Short mmCIF file of C-alpha atoms in Angstrom, two decimals:
data_model
loop_
_atom_site.label_atom_id
_atom_site.label_comp_id
_atom_site.label_asym_id
_atom_site.label_seq_id
_atom_site.Cartn_x
_atom_site.Cartn_y
_atom_site.Cartn_z
CA MET S 1 -26.28 -12.84 6.42
CA ALA S 2 -29.45 -13.63 3.73
CA ARG S 3 -28.35 -14.28 -0.33
CA GLU S 4 -30.33 -12.65 -2.28
CA PHE S 5 -31.43 -14.18 -5.56
CA GLN S 6 -32.56 -13.31 -8.68
CA ARG S 7 -34.96 -14.82 -11.66
CA GLY S 8 -33.51 -17.62 -12.66
CA HIS S 9 -30.52 -18.17 -9.83
CA LYS S 10 -29.93 -21.67 -8.10
CA ALA S 11 -28.02 -23.06 -6.02
CA LYS S 12 -28.09 -26.12 -3.70
CA ILE S 13 -29.10 -25.96 -0.40
CA SER S 14 -25.94 -27.08 1.42
CA ASP S 15 -24.22 -24.34 0.11
CA LEU S 16 -26.97 -21.99 1.87
CA THR S 17 -27.17 -23.88 5.27
CA ALA S 18 -26.22 -27.12 6.74
CA GLY S 19 -29.80 -27.57 7.95
CA THR S 20 -32.70 -29.68 6.42
CA ASP S 21 -35.36 -28.14 8.60
CA LEU S 22 -36.55 -25.14 6.81
CA TYR S 23 -39.31 -22.66 7.31
CA VAL S 24 -40.46 -21.18 3.80
CA GLY S 25 -42.47 -17.83 4.42
CA VAL S 26 -44.17 -16.33 1.38
CA GLN S 27 -45.28 -12.51 1.43
CA ILE S 28 -47.71 -11.67 -1.44
CA THR S 29 -50.16 -8.40 -1.35
CA GLY S 30 -52.30 -6.22 -3.20
CA PRO S 31 -54.88 -4.21 -3.00
CA GLY S 32 -58.24 -6.13 -3.04
CA LEU S 33 -57.32 -9.22 -3.59
CA SER S 34 -57.12 -12.56 -2.04
CA PHE S 35 -54.27 -15.58 -2.70
CA ASP S 36 -54.50 -18.95 -2.44
CA ILE S 37 -51.03 -20.22 -1.81
CA SER S 38 -49.57 -23.68 -1.73
CA CYS S 39 -47.28 -26.12 -2.34
CA PHE S 40 -47.01 -29.24 -4.82
CA GLY S 41 -44.83 -32.14 -4.54
CA LEU S 42 -44.08 -33.40 -7.95
CA ASP S 43 -42.61 -36.95 -8.93
CA ALA S 44 -39.55 -37.88 -11.42
CA ASN S 45 -41.46 -36.25 -14.60
CA GLU S 46 -42.84 -33.08 -12.69
CA GLN S 47 -46.30 -34.64 -12.32
CA LEU S 48 -49.00 -34.43 -9.34
CA SER S 49 -48.80 -38.45 -8.81
CA ASP S 50 -49.70 -38.83 -5.42
CA ASP S 51 -52.63 -35.79 -4.39
CA ARG S 52 -51.91 -36.66 -0.63
CA TYR S 53 -48.45 -33.96 -1.32
CA PHE S 54 -50.51 -30.98 -2.76
CA ILE S 55 -50.25 -28.72 0.57
CA PHE S 56 -53.09 -25.82 0.44
CA PHE S 57 -55.72 -24.84 2.47
CA ASN S 58 -57.61 -27.79 2.78
CA GLN S 59 -54.43 -30.66 3.40
CA PRO S 60 -51.96 -28.77 5.49
CA LYS S 61 -49.46 -31.72 5.87
CA SER S 62 -48.12 -34.19 4.40
CA PRO S 63 -48.52 -37.98 4.88
CA GLU S 64 -44.99 -38.47 7.32
CA GLU S 65 -45.37 -34.19 8.21
CA SER S 66 -42.57 -33.51 6.53
CA LEU S 67 -44.65 -30.41 4.76
CA GLN S 68 -46.75 -28.34 6.97
CA LEU S 69 -48.29 -25.76 5.86
CA LEU S 70 -47.64 -23.03 9.35
CA GLY S 71 -50.38 -20.05 7.84
CA ALA S 72 -49.24 -16.13 8.40
CA GLN S 73 -46.57 -15.47 11.01
CA ALA S 74 -43.59 -13.58 10.46
CA GLY S 75 -44.83 -10.77 8.80
CA ASP S 76 -45.27 -13.64 5.59
CA THR S 77 -48.89 -14.08 3.58
CA GLU S 78 -48.15 -17.85 4.40
CA SER S 79 -44.68 -19.89 5.51
CA PHE S 80 -44.34 -23.83 5.44
CA ARG S 81 -42.10 -26.36 7.46
CA VAL S 82 -40.00 -28.37 5.18
CA THR S 83 -38.44 -31.41 6.62
CA LEU S 84 -36.16 -32.14 3.73
CA ASP S 85 -34.55 -35.07 5.37
CA ARG S 86 -37.93 -37.08 5.67
CA ILE S 87 -39.47 -35.85 2.53
CA PRO S 88 -40.39 -39.73 0.08
CA ALA S 89 -37.88 -40.78 -2.35
CA ASN S 90 -40.81 -40.88 -5.05
CA ILE S 91 -41.22 -36.54 -4.68
CA HIS S 92 -38.56 -35.02 -6.53
CA ARG S 93 -39.49 -31.42 -6.36
CA LEU S 94 -41.55 -29.05 -4.24
CA SER S 95 -42.98 -26.29 -6.08
CA PHE S 96 -44.50 -23.38 -3.72
CA THR S 97 -47.04 -21.23 -6.00
CA ALA S 98 -49.96 -18.11 -5.45
CA THR S 99 -53.17 -18.23 -7.01
CA LEU S 100 -55.69 -15.44 -7.18
CA ASP S 101 -58.84 -16.41 -5.63
CA GLY S 102 -61.43 -14.26 -7.18
CA ALA S 103 -60.90 -11.77 -9.92
CA GLY S 104 -57.09 -9.69 -10.43
CA GLN S 105 -54.04 -9.77 -12.10
CA MET S 106 -50.42 -10.80 -10.94
CA SER S 107 -49.75 -7.12 -12.23
CA GLN S 108 -51.63 -5.56 -9.10
CA VAL S 109 -49.37 -7.44 -6.30
CA GLY S 110 -47.43 -5.16 -4.60
CA PRO S 111 -43.44 -6.18 -3.48
CA GLY S 112 -43.29 -9.92 -2.34
CA TYR S 113 -40.82 -12.51 -1.36
CA ILE S 114 -40.49 -15.93 -0.79
CA ARG S 115 -38.08 -16.55 1.46
CA ILE S 116 -35.61 -19.78 3.59
CA VAL S 117 -35.10 -19.42 6.93
CA ALA S 118 -32.47 -22.14 8.86
CA GLY S 119 -32.04 -22.43 12.53
CA GLY S 120 -34.10 -18.76 13.24
CA GLU S 121 -31.74 -17.17 10.40
CA GLU S 122 -33.13 -16.34 7.17
CA VAL S 123 -30.88 -17.70 4.59
CA VAL S 124 -31.67 -16.94 1.13
CA ARG S 125 -34.48 -14.18 -0.49
CA TYR S 126 -36.14 -14.05 -3.66
CA ALA S 127 -38.24 -10.64 -4.08
CA PHE S 128 -40.41 -9.41 -6.91
CA THR S 129 -43.29 -6.77 -7.74
CA GLY S 130 -46.09 -7.19 -9.73
CA SER S 131 -44.16 -5.44 -12.87
CA GLU S 132 -42.80 -8.34 -13.57
CA PHE S 133 -46.43 -9.27 -14.23
CA THR S 134 -49.17 -8.73 -16.85
CA THR S 135 -52.30 -10.78 -16.93
CA GLU S 136 -51.55 -13.96 -15.61
CA ARG S 137 -53.55 -15.06 -12.52
CA ALA S 138 -50.98 -17.41 -11.30
CA VAL S 139 -46.93 -17.70 -10.31
CA MET S 140 -44.88 -20.46 -9.58
CA LEU S 141 -42.31 -18.56 -6.89
CA GLY S 142 -39.97 -21.05 -5.96
CA ASP S 143 -39.02 -24.66 -6.44
CA PHE S 144 -36.69 -26.99 -4.08
CA TYR S 145 -35.83 -30.27 -6.59
CA LEU S 146 -33.63 -33.00 -5.95
CA LYS S 147 -30.21 -33.48 -8.79
CA ASP S 148 -28.39 -35.06 -6.85
CA VAL S 149 -28.98 -33.34 -3.67
CA TRP S 150 -31.58 -31.38 -2.85
CA ARG S 151 -31.23 -27.49 -4.62
CA PHE S 152 -33.44 -24.01 -4.40
CA ALA S 153 -34.14 -22.49 -7.39
CA ALA S 154 -35.50 -18.43 -7.45
CA VAL S 155 -38.86 -19.06 -10.51
CA GLY S 156 -41.63 -16.18 -10.66
CA GLN S 157 -42.43 -17.97 -13.95
CA GLY S 158 -46.07 -16.13 -14.78
CA PHE S 159 -49.85 -18.70 -15.27
CA ASP S 160 -52.71 -18.10 -16.99
CA GLY S 161 -55.91 -19.42 -15.13
CA GLY S 162 -56.18 -20.24 -11.56
CA LEU S 163 -55.92 -22.54 -9.40
CA ASP S 164 -57.61 -25.40 -10.94
CA ALA S 165 -55.55 -23.81 -14.53
CA LEU S 166 -52.50 -24.49 -11.98
CA LEU S 167 -53.56 -27.89 -11.00
CA ARG S 168 -54.79 -29.77 -14.14
CA ASN S 169 -50.98 -28.39 -15.61
CA PHE S 170 -49.43 -30.63 -12.61
CA GLY S 171 -51.29 -33.90 -13.44
CA GLY S 172 -53.68 -33.08 -10.72
CA GLU S 173 -58.00 -33.29 -11.29
CA VAL S 174 -60.35 -30.84 -9.99
CA ALA S 175 -62.99 -32.80 -7.86
CA GLU S 176 -66.55 -31.26 -9.50
CA GLU S 177 -69.07 -31.23 -6.36
CA GLU S 178 -72.14 -32.84 -6.66
CA PRO S 179 -74.97 -31.12 -4.75
CA ALA S 180 -76.37 -33.03 -2.02
CA ALA S 181 -80.27 -33.62 -2.20
CA PRO S 182 -81.83 -31.29 0.26
CA GLU S 183 -83.36 -33.71 3.08
CA PRO S 184 -86.81 -32.68 4.27
CA VAL S 185 -87.53 -30.48 7.92
CA ALA S 186 -90.55 -30.12 9.30
CA GLY S 187 -91.84 -26.89 9.82
CA GLY S 188 -89.94 -25.55 6.11
CA ALA S 189 -87.34 -25.29 3.88
CA PRO S 190 -84.15 -26.55 5.75
CA PRO S 191 -81.47 -23.18 6.22
CA ALA S 192 -78.96 -23.33 3.40
CA PHE S 193 -75.21 -23.69 4.42
CA ALA S 194 -72.89 -21.06 5.08
CA PRO S 195 -69.39 -21.55 6.68
CA PRO S 196 -68.98 -19.48 9.89
CA ALA S 197 -67.58 -15.77 9.94
CA PHE S 198 -64.08 -15.05 11.66
CA ALA S 199 -65.76 -12.38 13.96
CA PRO S 200 -68.15 -13.71 16.31
CA PRO S 201 -71.51 -11.84 14.83
CA ALA S 202 -73.37 -9.34 16.72
CA GLN S 203 -76.55 -11.27 17.40
CA SER S 204 -75.84 -15.07 17.82
CA THR S 205 -78.64 -17.90 18.86
CA PRO S 206 -78.34 -19.98 21.81
CA PRO S 207 -77.41 -23.87 20.93
CA PRO S 208 -80.26 -26.09 21.70
CA SER S 209 -80.42 -28.33 24.44
CA PHE S 210 -79.22 -32.33 24.32
CA GLY S 211 -82.20 -34.68 23.52
CA GLY S 212 -84.60 -32.15 21.95
CA PRO S 213 -85.64 -29.84 19.49
CA ALA S 214 -84.22 -26.69 19.07
CA GLY S 215 -86.60 -23.85 19.49
CA PRO S 216 -87.46 -20.63 17.63
CA PRO S 217 -84.46 -18.67 17.68
CA ALA S 218 -84.31 -15.62 19.49
CA PRO S 219 -82.31 -12.22 19.21
CA VAL S 220 -79.57 -11.95 21.84
CA PRO S 221 -78.15 -8.77 22.05
CA ALA S 222 -74.43 -8.36 21.26
CA PRO S 223 -72.09 -8.78 24.42
CA ALA S 224 -69.54 -5.68 25.56
CA PRO S 225 -65.69 -5.97 24.20
CA GLN S 226 -63.90 -7.58 26.45
CA PRO S 227 -60.39 -6.61 27.32
CA VAL S 228 -57.65 -9.18 25.92
CA HIS S 229 -56.80 -10.14 29.53
CA THR S 230 -60.06 -11.37 31.11
CA ALA S 231 -61.28 -12.99 27.73
CA PRO S 232 -60.95 -16.32 27.46
CA THR S 233 -60.34 -18.38 24.70
CA ILE S 234 -62.89 -21.43 24.81
CA VAL S 235 -66.24 -19.31 23.67
CA ALA S 236 -68.52 -21.00 26.41
CA PRO S 237 -68.57 -23.13 29.13
CA MET S 238 -69.09 -26.73 28.91
CA PRO S 239 -72.57 -27.37 31.37
CA PRO S 240 -71.97 -30.31 34.03
CA PRO S 241 -74.35 -33.08 32.83
CA GLY S 242 -78.47 -32.49 33.77
CA GLY S 243 -77.78 -29.03 33.38
CA THR S 244 -77.01 -27.31 36.18
CA VAL S 245 -75.54 -24.00 36.10
CA PRO S 246 -71.54 -23.23 38.24
CA PRO S 247 -71.30 -20.50 40.14
CA PRO S 248 -70.11 -17.73 38.92
CA ALA S 249 -66.22 -17.56 38.45
CA PRO S 250 -64.48 -14.84 40.96
CA ALA S 251 -63.14 -11.65 40.39
CA PRO S 252 -60.19 -11.69 38.45
CA ALA S 253 -57.28 -11.21 41.04
CA PRO S 254 -55.13 -7.79 40.44
CA PHE S 255 -51.77 -8.50 38.36
CA GLY S 256 -48.96 -10.55 40.28
CA GLN S 257 -51.38 -12.21 42.83
CA PRO S 258 -52.33 -15.33 43.07
CA ALA S 259 -56.36 -15.76 41.47
CA PRO S 260 -58.67 -17.00 44.28
CA ALA S 261 -59.73 -21.05 43.48
CA PRO S 262 -62.61 -22.09 42.16
CA TYR S 263 -65.05 -22.87 43.99
CA GLY S 264 -64.44 -26.33 44.98
CA ARG S 265 -60.98 -26.49 43.96
CA PRO S 266 -58.51 -26.26 46.24
CA ALA S 267 -55.77 -23.18 46.29
CA ALA S 268 -53.24 -22.87 44.81
CA ALA S 269 -50.00 -23.56 46.82
CA PRO S 270 -46.52 -21.68 46.75
CA PHE S 271 -43.98 -21.83 44.55
CA GLY S 272 -42.51 -25.43 44.94
CA GLN S 273 -44.78 -26.27 47.81
CA PRO S 274 -48.07 -28.85 48.28
CA ALA S 275 -51.29 -27.86 48.33
CA PRO S 276 -53.32 -27.93 51.09
CA ALA S 277 -56.68 -30.59 51.43
CA PRO S 278 -59.72 -29.12 50.50
CA TYR S 279 -61.86 -28.63 53.35
CA GLY S 280 -63.40 -31.45 54.97
CA GLN S 281 -60.87 -33.88 53.48
CA PRO S 282 -58.06 -35.49 54.82
CA ALA S 283 -54.79 -34.16 55.01
CA PRO S 284 -52.45 -35.75 52.28
CA ALA S 285 -50.38 -39.22 53.42
CA PRO S 286 -46.24 -37.98 53.66
CA TYR S 287 -44.89 -39.20 50.31
CA GLY S 288 -43.45 -43.31 50.12
CA GLN S 289 -47.49 -43.43 52.86
CA GLN S 290 -50.17 -44.85 51.53
CA PRO S 291 -53.14 -43.08 53.18
CA PRO S 292 -55.64 -45.18 55.25
CA GLY S 293 -59.69 -46.17 53.87
CA PRO S 294 -59.94 -46.50 50.44
CA PRO S 295 -57.94 -45.32 47.26
CA GLN S 296 -57.33 -41.32 47.10
CA GLY S 297 -59.47 -39.68 44.44
CA VAL S 298 -62.12 -42.55 44.49
CA PRO S 299 -65.28 -42.00 46.22
CA GLN S 300 -66.81 -43.94 48.25
CA GLY S 301 -70.24 -45.96 46.62
CA VAL S 302 -68.91 -44.91 42.67
CA PRO S 303 -67.12 -47.54 40.06
CA GLN S 304 -63.71 -46.67 39.15
CA GLY S 305 -63.80 -45.13 35.97
CA VAL S 306 -66.73 -43.16 36.23
CA PRO S 307 -65.61 -38.85 36.08
CA PRO S 308 -67.25 -37.72 40.05
CA GLY S 309 -68.93 -34.88 37.59
CA GLY S 310 -71.55 -38.12 36.18
CA ALA S 311 -70.91 -39.96 32.95
CA GLY S 312 -70.46 -37.60 29.95
CA LEU S 313 -67.59 -36.05 27.25
CA GLN S 314 -68.67 -32.75 28.78
CA ALA S 315 -68.17 -34.24 32.06
CA ALA S 316 -65.38 -35.70 31.31
CA LEU S 317 -63.02 -32.49 29.76
CA GLN S 318 -64.41 -30.42 32.48
CA PRO S 319 -61.20 -31.06 34.75
CA TYR S 320 -59.37 -29.15 31.54
CA LYS S 321 -60.90 -26.64 30.97
CA GLU S 322 -58.71 -23.72 30.06
CA LEU S 323 -58.36 -21.57 33.48
CA PRO S 324 -58.53 -17.68 32.63
CA THR S 325 -57.97 -15.16 35.26
CA GLY S 326 -57.07 -11.58 34.31
CA GLN S 327 -53.51 -12.08 34.71
CA ARG S 328 -51.39 -11.51 31.97
CA TRP S 329 -49.26 -15.09 32.76
CA THR S 330 -51.87 -18.05 34.06
CA PRO S 331 -50.54 -21.39 34.51
CA GLN S 332 -53.17 -23.86 33.37
CA ASN S 333 -51.70 -26.74 34.86
CA GLY S 334 -48.14 -28.00 35.97
CA GLN S 335 -46.60 -27.93 32.39
CA LEU S 336 -48.28 -25.55 30.42
CA MET S 337 -48.11 -21.38 31.00
CA ARG S 338 -50.83 -19.05 28.56
CA VAL S 339 -49.60 -15.73 28.39
CA ASP S 340 -51.92 -12.79 27.72
CA LEU S 341 -50.53 -10.19 24.64
CA GLY S 342 -52.70 -7.11 24.40
CA GLU S 343 -52.64 -4.13 22.09
CA GLY S 344 -49.61 -1.67 23.13
CA GLY S 345 -48.24 -4.23 25.91
CA SER S 346 -44.59 -5.20 26.01
CA PRO S 347 -43.51 -8.33 24.10
CA VAL S 348 -42.65 -11.46 25.11
CA LEU S 349 -39.92 -13.81 24.57
CA ALA S 350 -39.61 -17.08 24.24
CA ARG S 351 -37.39 -20.19 23.53
CA GLN S 352 -37.90 -21.24 19.92
CA GLY S 353 -40.29 -23.84 19.56
CA SER S 354 -41.32 -23.76 23.06
CA MET S 355 -45.25 -22.50 21.62
CA VAL S 356 -47.18 -25.86 21.74
CA MET S 357 -50.97 -23.12 20.43
CA TYR S 358 -52.49 -19.83 20.68
CA GLN S 359 -55.56 -17.70 19.30
CA GLY S 360 -55.56 -14.45 17.69
CA LYS S 361 -53.22 -12.03 15.95
CA VAL S 362 -50.10 -13.02 17.01
CA ASP S 363 -46.24 -12.28 15.38
CA PHE S 364 -43.57 -14.10 16.11
CA GLY S 365 -40.34 -13.77 15.18
CA TYR S 366 -36.70 -14.38 14.98
CA LYS S 367 -34.76 -12.98 18.18
CA GLY S 368 -31.02 -12.42 17.73
CA ALA S 369 -28.44 -11.62 20.33
CA GLY S 370 -26.23 -9.67 17.79
CA PHE S 371 -22.90 -10.86 17.22
CA ALA S 372 -21.25 -10.01 20.72
CA GLY S 373 -24.26 -11.56 22.62
CA ARG S 374 -23.32 -14.80 20.23
CA ILE S 375 -20.00 -14.76 21.16
CA VAL S 376 -21.31 -14.48 25.11
CA GLY S 377 -23.40 -16.47 25.07
CA ASN S 378 -21.34 -19.39 23.01
CA ALA S 379 -18.26 -18.66 25.71
CA THR S 380 -20.33 -18.57 29.12
CA GLY S 381 -22.49 -21.55 28.20
CA GLN S 382 -25.36 -18.93 28.55
CA GLU S 383 -26.98 -18.38 25.27
CA MET S 384 -31.05 -18.71 25.16
CA GLN S 385 -32.34 -18.94 21.52
CA LEU S 386 -34.83 -17.12 21.72
CA MET S 387 -38.37 -15.74 19.30
CA ARG S 388 -40.44 -12.74 19.82
CA CYS S 389 -44.03 -12.96 21.26
CA THR S 390 -46.33 -9.63 19.46
CA GLY S 391 -50.12 -9.01 18.44
CA LYS S 392 -53.47 -9.59 20.42
CA GLY S 393 -54.08 -13.13 21.75
CA GLN S 394 -53.46 -15.80 23.78
CA VAL S 395 -50.61 -17.88 23.87
CA PHE S 396 -49.67 -21.18 25.72
CA LEU S 397 -46.16 -22.40 26.38
CA ALA S 398 -44.49 -25.50 26.83
CA GLU S 399 -40.91 -27.54 26.65
CA GLU S 400 -40.87 -31.40 27.59
CA GLY S 401 -43.31 -31.68 30.11
CA ALA S 402 -40.97 -29.53 32.60
CA HIS S 403 -42.66 -28.00 35.80
CA LEU S 404 -43.13 -24.16 35.05
CA HIS S 405 -43.00 -21.67 38.04
CA PRO S 406 -44.14 -17.26 36.83
CA VAL S 407 -41.78 -15.80 38.62
CA GLU S 408 -42.75 -11.84 38.97
CA LEU S 409 -40.09 -9.22 39.52
CA GLN S 410 -40.97 -5.95 40.88
CA GLY S 411 -38.07 -3.62 40.37
CA ASP S 412 -35.66 -6.61 42.17
CA GLY S 413 -33.76 -9.35 40.68
CA ILE S 414 -33.67 -13.15 40.35
CA CYS S 415 -30.37 -14.66 39.26
CA VAL S 416 -31.18 -18.33 36.96
CA SER S 417 -29.38 -20.53 34.54
CA ALA S 418 -30.21 -19.67 30.56
CA GLU S 419 -30.97 -23.91 30.33
CA ASN S 420 -34.36 -22.83 33.53
CA VAL S 421 -35.23 -20.37 30.83
CA LEU S 422 -38.88 -20.33 28.93
CA ALA S 423 -39.62 -17.34 28.36
CA PHE S 424 -39.53 -14.03 30.03
CA ASP S 425 -41.20 -10.78 29.51
CA GLU S 426 -39.21 -8.15 26.77
CA SER S 427 -39.11 -5.48 29.22
CA LEU S 428 -36.88 -7.06 31.46
CA GLN S 429 -33.04 -6.70 31.49
CA TYR S 430 -30.93 -9.41 31.45
CA GLU S 431 -27.29 -9.75 31.11
CA VAL S 432 -24.59 -12.81 32.23
CA ARG S 433 -23.43 -12.95 35.43
CA ARG S 434 -19.96 -14.18 36.32
CA ILE S 435 -19.38 -16.22 39.50
CA GLU S 436 -15.21 -16.48 40.64
CA GLY S 437 -13.89 -19.66 41.88
CA HIS S 438 -11.14 -21.75 42.24
CA GLY S 439 -10.59 -25.72 41.21
CA ILE S 440 -13.31 -25.12 37.89
CA PRO S 441 -11.91 -25.44 34.87
CA GLY S 442 -11.48 -21.14 33.68
CA GLY S 443 -12.08 -20.31 37.35
CA ALA S 444 -15.82 -19.44 37.14
CA LEU S 445 -19.06 -20.51 36.52
CA PHE S 446 -22.30 -17.91 34.81
CA THR S 447 -25.87 -17.64 35.37
CA MET S 448 -28.25 -15.22 33.99
CA LEU S 449 -29.22 -12.23 35.63
CA PHE S 450 -32.59 -10.96 35.42
CA GLN S 451 -34.03 -7.26 36.60
CA GLY S 452 -36.88 -4.77 36.40
CA THR S 453 -40.70 -4.74 36.39
CA GLY S 454 -42.34 -8.15 34.77
CA THR S 455 -42.40 -11.90 34.64
CA VAL S 456 -39.87 -15.01 33.91
CA VAL S 457 -40.99 -18.00 34.11
CA VAL S 458 -38.76 -20.61 35.40
CA LYS S 459 -39.00 -24.39 34.54
CA THR S 460 -37.66 -27.56 36.62
CA HIS S 461 -37.27 -31.15 36.16
CA GLY S 462 -39.87 -31.81 38.63
CA THR S 463 -40.98 -29.83 41.83
CA PRO S 464 -38.56 -27.85 43.12
CA VAL S 465 -37.42 -26.87 47.05
CA VAL S 466 -37.25 -23.64 48.03
CA LEU S 467 -34.72 -22.75 51.40
CA PRO S 468 -33.86 -19.51 53.08
CA VAL S 469 -30.15 -18.37 52.65
CA THR S 470 -28.34 -18.63 55.23
CA PRO S 471 -24.68 -19.03 55.70
CA THR S 472 -24.20 -23.36 56.10
CA THR S 473 -26.39 -22.95 52.65
CA PHE S 474 -24.30 -25.20 49.54
CA ALA S 475 -26.07 -26.28 46.83
CA ASP S 476 -24.87 -28.67 44.03
CA CYS S 477 -24.04 -26.19 40.83
CA ASN S 478 -26.13 -29.30 38.85
CA ALA S 479 -29.18 -29.16 40.75
CA VAL S 480 -29.95 -25.45 41.81
CA VAL S 481 -32.31 -23.96 39.49
CA ALA S 482 -32.32 -19.84 40.51
CA TRP S 483 -31.36 -17.80 43.46
CA SER S 484 -31.79 -14.20 44.70
CA ALA S 485 -29.82 -11.22 43.50
CA ALA S 486 -28.73 -9.57 46.57
CA SER S 487 -27.22 -13.58 47.50
CA GLN S 488 -23.29 -13.89 48.06
CA VAL S 489 -22.31 -16.98 46.37
CA ILE S 490 -19.15 -18.77 46.76
CA ILE S 491 -17.95 -21.81 44.98
CA SER S 492 -16.72 -24.76 47.21
CA SER S 493 -14.67 -27.32 46.09
CA GLN S 494 -14.07 -30.50 47.90
CA VAL S 495 -11.69 -32.28 45.81
CA ARG S 496 -9.93 -30.99 42.48
CA LEU S 497 -11.67 -31.63 39.29
CA ARG S 498 -8.82 -33.53 38.18
CA ARG S 499 -9.43 -36.26 40.91
CA ASN S 500 -12.21 -37.91 39.35
CA ALA S 501 -10.05 -40.17 37.52
CA TYR S 502 -9.62 -41.47 40.65
CA PRO S 503 -11.32 -44.37 42.30
CA GLY S 504 -12.91 -43.16 45.44
CA HIS S 505 -14.05 -40.01 45.80
CA SER S 506 -17.71 -38.53 46.93
CA GLY S 507 -18.59 -37.66 43.05
CA GLU S 508 -19.84 -34.04 44.97
CA THR S 509 -16.64 -32.27 43.15
CA VAL S 510 -18.40 -28.39 43.15
CA ASN S 511 -20.36 -26.79 45.48
CA LEU S 512 -22.08 -23.60 45.87
CA GLN S 513 -21.90 -21.74 48.91
CA PHE S 514 -24.49 -18.83 49.66
CA ARG S 515 -24.81 -16.10 52.00
CA GLY S 516 -26.88 -12.85 52.58
CA ALA S 517 -29.16 -11.27 54.75
CA PRO S 518 -32.39 -12.51 56.20
CA GLY S 519 -35.43 -12.82 52.74
CA ASN S 520 -32.62 -14.22 50.17
CA PHE S 521 -32.96 -17.79 49.18
CA ILE S 522 -32.35 -20.39 46.75
CA VAL S 523 -34.16 -22.78 44.37
CA VAL S 524 -33.24 -26.27 44.08
CA GLN S 525 -34.38 -29.22 42.05
CA PRO S 526 -34.43 -32.77 42.36
CA TYR S 527 -32.46 -33.81 39.20
CA GLU S 528 -28.70 -33.05 38.32
CA VAL S 529 -28.30 -31.76 34.48
#
């Protein structure tokens, strides 16, 4: 439970949490107000002696990345990642500040806070309101400071002046920008610099082609709005060298069906099966054998090192272009999964830390299992540390290069170990299932059962194999990944575990035997956990 601080309260970080990798969130709003939220890394004299430790919108991280600006998320106006055990010895204080950008006063702000989150749980919060200030234009919210150990203090001190005045107060210098001399441009005065708008304008001008001057801008009608599930996050496709236009993308497949392969690419293979060879190409050789002829992937007469589509940066990047398909879950490659979040759609639950990139307005919140859920998870080894992804946009998920496989459920069920779950739709029901057996500690094994309508993303080490269930199907409990919920599972132990200390045992002590009607399956990975 988070501790509520008042102005002036202080505490050791070790009394709040045992962790040193911390999340700091700041929430501050006001009608018509805009804010700059920053972190100053100060030395023993409380001066900014190294401006590389002034973390703000234009410098989002320190050199060793012990301080990182994360952006707005989880209901916070701005957020930071602070890794205390990586902060250099010359930094003794971290001061988190908020300054007004434009007109206004701090007395106009609404209820706000600064909070610290460790391990997904909020450990301390200092709340404030505009009634605590008058004409100030900046406020020092909270400090991490080193006094034999790292401590946190709720400051809440107003400061006259904006960000420039606060920077000078900490001994920094405000760089004065000198206007650059305009370069002559044929045909008229140069256009004035303007930053791009966040939202695309109603009319835009196509970019000029490489190697020639740009023609006069021509008005282009505004594109019709696209549904979020069909809108790619890359704004425009990259044309191949020579200016040829690629063929149009195929129509999106229905939800839950495999998308048609792009022109010139082989169709996607089923879960765990090798992809068929393209038309006109020889089939791949069996594993461990070299196919006859020239090396695979290098056409005859083409020097090695040159991309098949020609030379140049665009041709080199073309094979890695994003693959929007109109589906909610879209594998970008074997190790990267994209999920599209839409307004009114079901949120997604994903393993904490699995987000590698996102676009749009997406919020990430902690998903707790509750007290009973934590007890069950700890006792069974099936605890999942999850985050809740909501909003509108695209989120890309991955974890340590594991192979990812989306499995869509249509009212049926699948059993998956919690260790092999990356993400799933919140609409699915899930619970811990017990597998009875003798000869193992505790007399049982456990797994997670997912049921309902939605998708669960299963991760494996290497390419798995899917086998049908027969009366003679056995699998090592350390290699099996998932199985159909209707399968009957029996623990088969060749020898007792207590005999593992004796030489001469096979090493395969606990296996799972699967039984069930035709149509049941198991998924096994080429790796033992």
